[in-house]
mmCIF file of C-alpha atoms in Angstrom:
data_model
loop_
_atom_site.group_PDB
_atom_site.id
_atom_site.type_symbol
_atom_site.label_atom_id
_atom_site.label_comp_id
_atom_site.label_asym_id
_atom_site.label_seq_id
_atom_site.Cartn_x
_atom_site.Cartn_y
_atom_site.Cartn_z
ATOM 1 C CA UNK A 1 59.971 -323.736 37.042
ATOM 2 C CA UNK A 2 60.313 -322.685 33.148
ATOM 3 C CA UNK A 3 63.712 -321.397 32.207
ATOM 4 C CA UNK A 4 63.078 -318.830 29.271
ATOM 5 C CA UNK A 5 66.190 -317.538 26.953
ATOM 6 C CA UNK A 6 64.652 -313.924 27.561
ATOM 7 C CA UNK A 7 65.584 -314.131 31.593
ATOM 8 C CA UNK A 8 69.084 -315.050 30.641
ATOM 9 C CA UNK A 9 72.065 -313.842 32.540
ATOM 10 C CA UNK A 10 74.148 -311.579 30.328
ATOM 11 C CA UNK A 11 78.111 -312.328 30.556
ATOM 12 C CA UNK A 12 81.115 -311.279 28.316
ATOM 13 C CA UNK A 13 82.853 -314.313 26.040
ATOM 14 C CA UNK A 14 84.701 -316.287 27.630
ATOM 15 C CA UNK A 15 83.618 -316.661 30.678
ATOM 16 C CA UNK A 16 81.937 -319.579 32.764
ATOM 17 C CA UNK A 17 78.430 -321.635 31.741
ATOM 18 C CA UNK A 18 76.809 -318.992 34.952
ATOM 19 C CA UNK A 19 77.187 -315.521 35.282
ATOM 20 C CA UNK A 20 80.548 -314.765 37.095
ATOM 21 C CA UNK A 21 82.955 -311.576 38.683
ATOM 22 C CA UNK A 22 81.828 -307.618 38.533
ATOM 23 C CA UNK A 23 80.573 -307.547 34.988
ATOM 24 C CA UNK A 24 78.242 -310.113 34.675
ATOM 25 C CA UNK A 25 74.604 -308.978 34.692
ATOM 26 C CA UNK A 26 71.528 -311.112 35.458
ATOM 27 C CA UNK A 27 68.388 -310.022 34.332
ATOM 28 C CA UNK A 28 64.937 -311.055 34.809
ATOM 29 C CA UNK A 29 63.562 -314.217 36.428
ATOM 30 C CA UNK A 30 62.071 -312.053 39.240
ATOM 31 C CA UNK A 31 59.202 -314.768 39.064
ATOM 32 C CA UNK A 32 61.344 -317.598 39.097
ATOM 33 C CA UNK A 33 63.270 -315.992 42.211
ATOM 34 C CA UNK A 34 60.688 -315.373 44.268
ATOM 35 C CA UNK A 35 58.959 -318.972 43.789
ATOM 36 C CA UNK A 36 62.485 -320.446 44.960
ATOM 37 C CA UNK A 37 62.424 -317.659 48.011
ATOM 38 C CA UNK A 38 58.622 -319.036 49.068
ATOM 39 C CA UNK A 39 59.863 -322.958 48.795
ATOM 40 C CA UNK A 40 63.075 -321.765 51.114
ATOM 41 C CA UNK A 41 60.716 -320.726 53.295
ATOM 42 C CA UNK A 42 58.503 -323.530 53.503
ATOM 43 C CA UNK A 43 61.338 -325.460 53.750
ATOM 44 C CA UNK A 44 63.238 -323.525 56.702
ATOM 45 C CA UNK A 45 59.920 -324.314 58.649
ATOM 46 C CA UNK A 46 60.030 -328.174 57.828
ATOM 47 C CA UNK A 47 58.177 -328.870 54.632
ATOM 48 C CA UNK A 48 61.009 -328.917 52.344
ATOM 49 C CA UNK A 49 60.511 -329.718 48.747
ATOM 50 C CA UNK A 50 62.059 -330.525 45.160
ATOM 51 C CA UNK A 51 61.700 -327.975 42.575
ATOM 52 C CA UNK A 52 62.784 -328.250 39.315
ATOM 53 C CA UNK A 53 64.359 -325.884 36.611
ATOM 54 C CA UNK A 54 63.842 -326.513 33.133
ATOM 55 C CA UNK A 55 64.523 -325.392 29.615
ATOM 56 C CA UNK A 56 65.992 -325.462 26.614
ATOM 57 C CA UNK A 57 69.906 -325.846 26.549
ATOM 58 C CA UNK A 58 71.356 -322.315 26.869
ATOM 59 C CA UNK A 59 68.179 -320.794 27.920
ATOM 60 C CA UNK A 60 70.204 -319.948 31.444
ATOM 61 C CA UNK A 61 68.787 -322.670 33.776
ATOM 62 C CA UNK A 62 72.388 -323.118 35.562
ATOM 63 C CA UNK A 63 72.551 -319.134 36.032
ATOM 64 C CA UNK A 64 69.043 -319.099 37.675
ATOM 65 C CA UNK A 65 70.763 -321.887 40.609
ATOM 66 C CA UNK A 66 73.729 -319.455 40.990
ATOM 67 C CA UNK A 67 71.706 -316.536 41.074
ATOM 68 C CA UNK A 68 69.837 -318.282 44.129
ATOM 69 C CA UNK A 69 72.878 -319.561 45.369
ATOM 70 C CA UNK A 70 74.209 -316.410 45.812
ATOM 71 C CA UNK A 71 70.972 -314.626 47.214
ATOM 72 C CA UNK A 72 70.675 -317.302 49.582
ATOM 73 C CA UNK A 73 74.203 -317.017 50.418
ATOM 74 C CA UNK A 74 74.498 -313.236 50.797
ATOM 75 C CA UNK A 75 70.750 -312.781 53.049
ATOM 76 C CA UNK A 76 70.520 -316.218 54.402
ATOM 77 C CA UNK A 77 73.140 -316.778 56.840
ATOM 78 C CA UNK A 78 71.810 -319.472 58.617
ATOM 79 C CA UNK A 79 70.956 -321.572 55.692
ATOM 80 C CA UNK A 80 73.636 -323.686 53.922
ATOM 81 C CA UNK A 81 74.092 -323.954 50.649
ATOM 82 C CA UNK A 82 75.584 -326.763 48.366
ATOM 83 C CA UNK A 83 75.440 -328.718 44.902
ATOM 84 C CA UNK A 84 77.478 -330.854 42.577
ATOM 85 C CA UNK A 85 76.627 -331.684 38.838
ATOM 86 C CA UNK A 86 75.895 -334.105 36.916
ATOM 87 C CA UNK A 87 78.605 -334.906 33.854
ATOM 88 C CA UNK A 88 77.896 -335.415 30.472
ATOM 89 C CA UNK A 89 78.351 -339.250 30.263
ATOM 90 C CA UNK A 90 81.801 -340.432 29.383
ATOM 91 C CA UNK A 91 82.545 -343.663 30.405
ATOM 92 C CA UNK A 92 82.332 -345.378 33.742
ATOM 93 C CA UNK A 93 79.758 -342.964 35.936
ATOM 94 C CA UNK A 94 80.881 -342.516 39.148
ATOM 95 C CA UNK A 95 77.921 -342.922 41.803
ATOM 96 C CA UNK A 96 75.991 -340.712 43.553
ATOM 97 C CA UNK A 97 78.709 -337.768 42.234
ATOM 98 C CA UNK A 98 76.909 -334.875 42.845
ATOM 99 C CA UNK A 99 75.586 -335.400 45.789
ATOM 100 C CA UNK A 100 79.263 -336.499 46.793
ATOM 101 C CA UNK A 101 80.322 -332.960 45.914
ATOM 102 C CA UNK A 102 77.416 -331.420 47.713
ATOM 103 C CA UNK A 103 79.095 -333.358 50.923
ATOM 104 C CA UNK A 104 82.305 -332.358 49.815
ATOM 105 C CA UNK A 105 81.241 -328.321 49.950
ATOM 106 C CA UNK A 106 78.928 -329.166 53.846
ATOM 107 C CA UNK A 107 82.575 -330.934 55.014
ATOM 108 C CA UNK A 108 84.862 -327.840 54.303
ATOM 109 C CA UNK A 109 86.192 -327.692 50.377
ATOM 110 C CA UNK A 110 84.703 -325.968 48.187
ATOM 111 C CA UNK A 111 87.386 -326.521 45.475
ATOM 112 C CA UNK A 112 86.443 -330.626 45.860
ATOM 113 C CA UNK A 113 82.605 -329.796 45.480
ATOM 114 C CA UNK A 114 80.525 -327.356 43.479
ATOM 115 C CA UNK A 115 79.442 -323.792 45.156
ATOM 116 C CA UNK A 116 78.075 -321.858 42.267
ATOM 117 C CA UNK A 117 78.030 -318.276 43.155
ATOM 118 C CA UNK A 118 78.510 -314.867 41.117
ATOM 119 C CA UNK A 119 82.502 -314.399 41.892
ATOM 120 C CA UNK A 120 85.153 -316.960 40.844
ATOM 121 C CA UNK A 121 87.005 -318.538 44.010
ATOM 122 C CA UNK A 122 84.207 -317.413 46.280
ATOM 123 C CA UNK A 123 84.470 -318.701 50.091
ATOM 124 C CA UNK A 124 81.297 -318.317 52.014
ATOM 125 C CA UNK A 125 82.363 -317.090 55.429
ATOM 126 C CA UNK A 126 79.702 -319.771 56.858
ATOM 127 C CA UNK A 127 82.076 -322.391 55.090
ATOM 128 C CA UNK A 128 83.847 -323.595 58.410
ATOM 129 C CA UNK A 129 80.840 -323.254 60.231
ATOM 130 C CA UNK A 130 79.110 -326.006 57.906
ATOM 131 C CA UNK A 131 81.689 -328.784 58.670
ATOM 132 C CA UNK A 132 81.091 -328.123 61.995
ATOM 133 C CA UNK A 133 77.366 -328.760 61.709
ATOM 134 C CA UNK A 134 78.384 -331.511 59.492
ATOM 135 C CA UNK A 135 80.571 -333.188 62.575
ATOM 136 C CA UNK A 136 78.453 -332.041 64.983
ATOM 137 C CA UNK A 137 75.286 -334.332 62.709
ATOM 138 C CA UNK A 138 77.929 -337.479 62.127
ATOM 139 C CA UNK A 139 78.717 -337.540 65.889
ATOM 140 C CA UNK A 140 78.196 -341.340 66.923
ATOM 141 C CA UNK A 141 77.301 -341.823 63.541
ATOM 142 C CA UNK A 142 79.906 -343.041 61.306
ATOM 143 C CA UNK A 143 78.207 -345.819 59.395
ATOM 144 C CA UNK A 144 77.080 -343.069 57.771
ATOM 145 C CA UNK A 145 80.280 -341.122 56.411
ATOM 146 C CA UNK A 146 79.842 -342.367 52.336
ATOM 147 C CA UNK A 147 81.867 -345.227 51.512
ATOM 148 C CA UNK A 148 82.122 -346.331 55.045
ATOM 149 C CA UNK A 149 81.723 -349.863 55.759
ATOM 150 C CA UNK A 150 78.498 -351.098 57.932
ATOM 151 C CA UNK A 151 78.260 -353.960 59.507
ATOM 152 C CA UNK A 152 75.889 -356.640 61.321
ATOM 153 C CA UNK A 153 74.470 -359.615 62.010
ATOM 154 C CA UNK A 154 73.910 -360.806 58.124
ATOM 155 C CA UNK A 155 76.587 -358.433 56.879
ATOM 156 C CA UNK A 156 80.475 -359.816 55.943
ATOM 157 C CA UNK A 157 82.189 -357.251 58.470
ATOM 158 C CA UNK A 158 85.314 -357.400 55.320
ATOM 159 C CA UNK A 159 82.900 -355.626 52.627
ATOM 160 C CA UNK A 160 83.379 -352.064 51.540
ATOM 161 C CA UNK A 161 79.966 -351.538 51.029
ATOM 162 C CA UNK A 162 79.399 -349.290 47.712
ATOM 163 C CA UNK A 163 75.788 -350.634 47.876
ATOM 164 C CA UNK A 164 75.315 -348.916 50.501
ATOM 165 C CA UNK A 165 76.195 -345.317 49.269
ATOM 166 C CA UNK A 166 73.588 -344.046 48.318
ATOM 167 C CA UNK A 167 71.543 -345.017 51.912
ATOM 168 C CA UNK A 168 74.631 -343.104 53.354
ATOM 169 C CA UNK A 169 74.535 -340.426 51.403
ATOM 170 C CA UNK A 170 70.867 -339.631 51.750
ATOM 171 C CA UNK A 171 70.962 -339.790 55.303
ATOM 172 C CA UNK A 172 73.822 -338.110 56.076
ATOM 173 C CA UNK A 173 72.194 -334.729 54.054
ATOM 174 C CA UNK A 174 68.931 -335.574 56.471
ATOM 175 C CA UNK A 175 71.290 -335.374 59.280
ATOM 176 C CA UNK A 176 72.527 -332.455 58.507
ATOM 177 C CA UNK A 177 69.235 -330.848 57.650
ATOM 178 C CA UNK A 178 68.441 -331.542 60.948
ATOM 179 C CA UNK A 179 70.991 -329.158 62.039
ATOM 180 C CA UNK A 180 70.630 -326.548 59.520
ATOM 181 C CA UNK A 181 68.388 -325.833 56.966
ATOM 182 C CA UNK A 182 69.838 -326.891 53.158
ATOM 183 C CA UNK A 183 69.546 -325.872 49.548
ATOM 184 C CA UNK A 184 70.841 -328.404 47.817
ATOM 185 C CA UNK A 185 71.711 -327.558 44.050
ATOM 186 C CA UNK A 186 71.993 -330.300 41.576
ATOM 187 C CA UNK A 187 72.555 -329.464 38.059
ATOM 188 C CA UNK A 188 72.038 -331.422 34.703
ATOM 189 C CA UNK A 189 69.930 -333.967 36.421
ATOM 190 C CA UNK A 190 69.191 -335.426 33.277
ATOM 191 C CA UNK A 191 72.784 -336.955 32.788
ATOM 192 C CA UNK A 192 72.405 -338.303 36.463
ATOM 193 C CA UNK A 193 73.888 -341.977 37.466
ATOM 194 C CA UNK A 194 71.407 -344.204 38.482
ATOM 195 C CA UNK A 195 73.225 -344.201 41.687
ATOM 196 C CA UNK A 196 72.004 -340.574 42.288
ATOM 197 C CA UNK A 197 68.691 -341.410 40.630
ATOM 198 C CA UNK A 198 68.190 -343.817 44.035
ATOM 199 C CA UNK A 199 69.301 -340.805 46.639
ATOM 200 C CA UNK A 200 66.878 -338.383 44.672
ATOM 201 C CA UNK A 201 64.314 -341.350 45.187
ATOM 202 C CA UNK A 202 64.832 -341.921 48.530
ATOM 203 C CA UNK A 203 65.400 -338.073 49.283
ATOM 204 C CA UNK A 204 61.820 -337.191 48.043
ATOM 205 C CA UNK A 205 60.047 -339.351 49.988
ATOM 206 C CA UNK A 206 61.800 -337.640 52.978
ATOM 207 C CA UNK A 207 61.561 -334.131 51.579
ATOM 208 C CA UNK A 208 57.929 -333.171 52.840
ATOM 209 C CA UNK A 209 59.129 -333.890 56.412
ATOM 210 C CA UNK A 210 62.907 -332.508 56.071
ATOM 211 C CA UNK A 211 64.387 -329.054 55.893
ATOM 212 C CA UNK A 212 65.656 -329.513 52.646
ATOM 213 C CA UNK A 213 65.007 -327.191 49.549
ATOM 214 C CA UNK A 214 66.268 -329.603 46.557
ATOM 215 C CA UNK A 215 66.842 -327.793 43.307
ATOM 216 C CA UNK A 216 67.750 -329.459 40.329
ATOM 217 C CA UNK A 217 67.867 -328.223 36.354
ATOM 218 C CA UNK A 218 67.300 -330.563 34.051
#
């Protein structure tokens, strides 16, 4: 998808990079929307996808993933919804962080991960209802919790395992897909870690044959 200044969501100074609380308008993109609406679909029914949003910087690509955020959010109550960004580089990248946040959002804290959505401090009622999904996908499964340590026959038993995080997190989203259909928001792709280059790999191989709907601006 294109991201065109002229679909831009209109806010007042001040506020956030997306379009946030009672005054801020969002206009056009009624293309855009509907294309996202169509992949959801395909993706509820097993054929997820990637799409991705781009644009010039400040032509509104960030407000276009709230604006679905919150549509999803508001008419889909069955779907979850999560993301996590990408930072501007600044030293020592810490891997796979957006997708970490995503997880952190599906487990129960939105204030540790990144929701965007049109009101500031917005809960989604569904919130509590994801961690339980989450728990119920993890159950007998811990290997797979990020950062947890796996072991085996040719594995040292001591190791912490950051090699395997990104394995983790990949297929602890896919087990949770399973559950519960996903839109998983990732924004700024283009300052990614190469961590989170190797989920996105490994996720879009599995995409076709998942219920995830992977939206990234870049």
């Amino acid at each position: 998808l294109a991201s065109s200044p002229s679909g831009a969501a209109a806010a007042r100074p001040g506020t956030g990079p997306w379009p946030e609380g009672p005054e801020a308008v969002f206009v056009g993109r009624d293309d855009e929307l509907r294309q996202l609406r169509e992949a959801l679909q395909e993706a509820r029914e097993g054929r997820g996808r990637a799409v991705f949003v781009t644009g010039e910087p400040g032509s509104g690509k960030t407000a276009l993933l709230a604006e679905f955020a919150s549509q999803v959010l508001s008419c889909e109550p069955d779907v979850a919804v999560a993301g996590g960004r990408c930072p501007l580089p600044a030293g020592p990248a810490e891997p796979c962080l957006p997708f970490r946040e995503a997880l952190k959002v599906l487990s129960g804290d939105p204030d540790g991960g990144w929701l965007p959505a049109r009101c500031p401090g917005y809960v989604p009622p569904a919130l509590a209802d994801w961690s339980r999904v989450l728990a119920r996908a993890l159950t007998g499964k811990a290997d797979l919790l990020p950062g947890s340590r796996r072991t085996g026959p040719d594995q040292d038993p001591q190791a912490a395992g950051p090699e395997f995080l990104p394995g983790q997190v990949e297929e602890t989203l896919r087990a949770f897909a399973r559950e519960r259909p996903l839109v998983l928001l990732l924004d700024d792709v283009h300052w990614a870690d190469p961590g989170s280059l190797v989920v996105l790999g490994r996720l879009a191989r599995q995409l076709p044959r998942s219920r995830i709907l992977l939206v990234a601006s870049l």
